[in-house]
Coordinates of C-alpha atoms in Angstrom, one line a residue:
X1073 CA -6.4 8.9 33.2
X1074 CA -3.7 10.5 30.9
X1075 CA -2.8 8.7 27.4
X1076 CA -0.4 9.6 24.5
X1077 CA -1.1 7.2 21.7
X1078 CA 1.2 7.9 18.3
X1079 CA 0.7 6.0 14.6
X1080 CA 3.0 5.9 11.7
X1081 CA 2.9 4.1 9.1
X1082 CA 5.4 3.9 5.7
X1083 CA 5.0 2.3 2.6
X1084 CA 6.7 1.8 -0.7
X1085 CA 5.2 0.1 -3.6
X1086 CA 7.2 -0.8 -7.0
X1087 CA 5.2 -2.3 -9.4
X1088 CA 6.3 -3.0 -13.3
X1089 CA 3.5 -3.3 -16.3
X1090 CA 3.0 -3.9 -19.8
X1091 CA -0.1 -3.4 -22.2
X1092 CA -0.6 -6.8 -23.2
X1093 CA -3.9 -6.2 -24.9
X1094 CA -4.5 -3.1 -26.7
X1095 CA -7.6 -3.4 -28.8
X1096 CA -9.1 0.1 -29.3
X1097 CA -10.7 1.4 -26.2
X1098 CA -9.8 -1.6 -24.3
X1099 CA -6.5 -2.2 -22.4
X1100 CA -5.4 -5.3 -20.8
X1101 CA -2.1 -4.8 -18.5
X1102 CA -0.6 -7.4 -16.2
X1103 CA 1.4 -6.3 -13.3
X1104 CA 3.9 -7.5 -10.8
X1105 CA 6.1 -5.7 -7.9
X1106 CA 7.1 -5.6 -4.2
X1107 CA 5.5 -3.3 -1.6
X1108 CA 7.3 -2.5 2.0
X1109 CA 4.9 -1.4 4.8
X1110 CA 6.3 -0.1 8.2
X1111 CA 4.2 0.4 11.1
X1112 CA 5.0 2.3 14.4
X1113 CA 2.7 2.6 17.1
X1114 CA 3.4 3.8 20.7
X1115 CA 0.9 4.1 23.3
X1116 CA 1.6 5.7 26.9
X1117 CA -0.5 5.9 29.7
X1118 CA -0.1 6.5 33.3
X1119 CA -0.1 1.9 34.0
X1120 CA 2.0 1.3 30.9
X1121 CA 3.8 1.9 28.2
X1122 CA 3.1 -0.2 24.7
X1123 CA 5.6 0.1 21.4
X1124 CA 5.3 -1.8 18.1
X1125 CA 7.4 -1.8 15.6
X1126 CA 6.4 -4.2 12.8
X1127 CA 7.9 -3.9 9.3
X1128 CA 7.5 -6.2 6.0
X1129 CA 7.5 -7.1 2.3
X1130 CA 4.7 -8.6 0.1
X1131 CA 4.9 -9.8 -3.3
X1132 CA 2.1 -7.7 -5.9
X1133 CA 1.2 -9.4 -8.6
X1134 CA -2.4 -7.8 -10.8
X1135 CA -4.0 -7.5 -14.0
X1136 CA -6.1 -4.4 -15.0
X1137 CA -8.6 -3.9 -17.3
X1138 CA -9.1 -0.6 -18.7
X1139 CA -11.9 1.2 -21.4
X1140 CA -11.1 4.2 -22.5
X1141 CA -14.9 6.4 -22.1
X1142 CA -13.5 9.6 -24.8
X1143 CA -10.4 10.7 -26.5
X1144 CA -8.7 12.5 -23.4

């Protein structure tokens, strides 16, 4: 048996952010965005032939904590 199987995938994420807490070497930064994934997969064999093609969009929403170890 003979198969051909092929993956791609895309993605886009835009994302916006703002240092809400700066207090020395601690940093406290909400976040919100969108992020587009597109998937592509084929498949062919010698019984059958498979292709999906799925594509959407997902709200991001996050909140990062940072501590800054040295000056750099």
């Amino acid at each position: 048996m003979h198969a051909k199987n092929n993956f791609e995938r895309t993605g886009v994420e835009l994302t916006i952010a703002y240092v809400a807490f700066p207090e020395g070497a601690l940093s406290l930064t909400p976040y919100a965005g969108i992020q587009y994934t597109d998937h592509k997969w084929s498949f062919k064999s010698s019984s059958e032939k498979v292709d999906i093609d799925d594509s959407w969009v997902d709200g991001v929403i996050g909140l990062k904590l940072a501590y800054k170890i040295n000056q750099e």
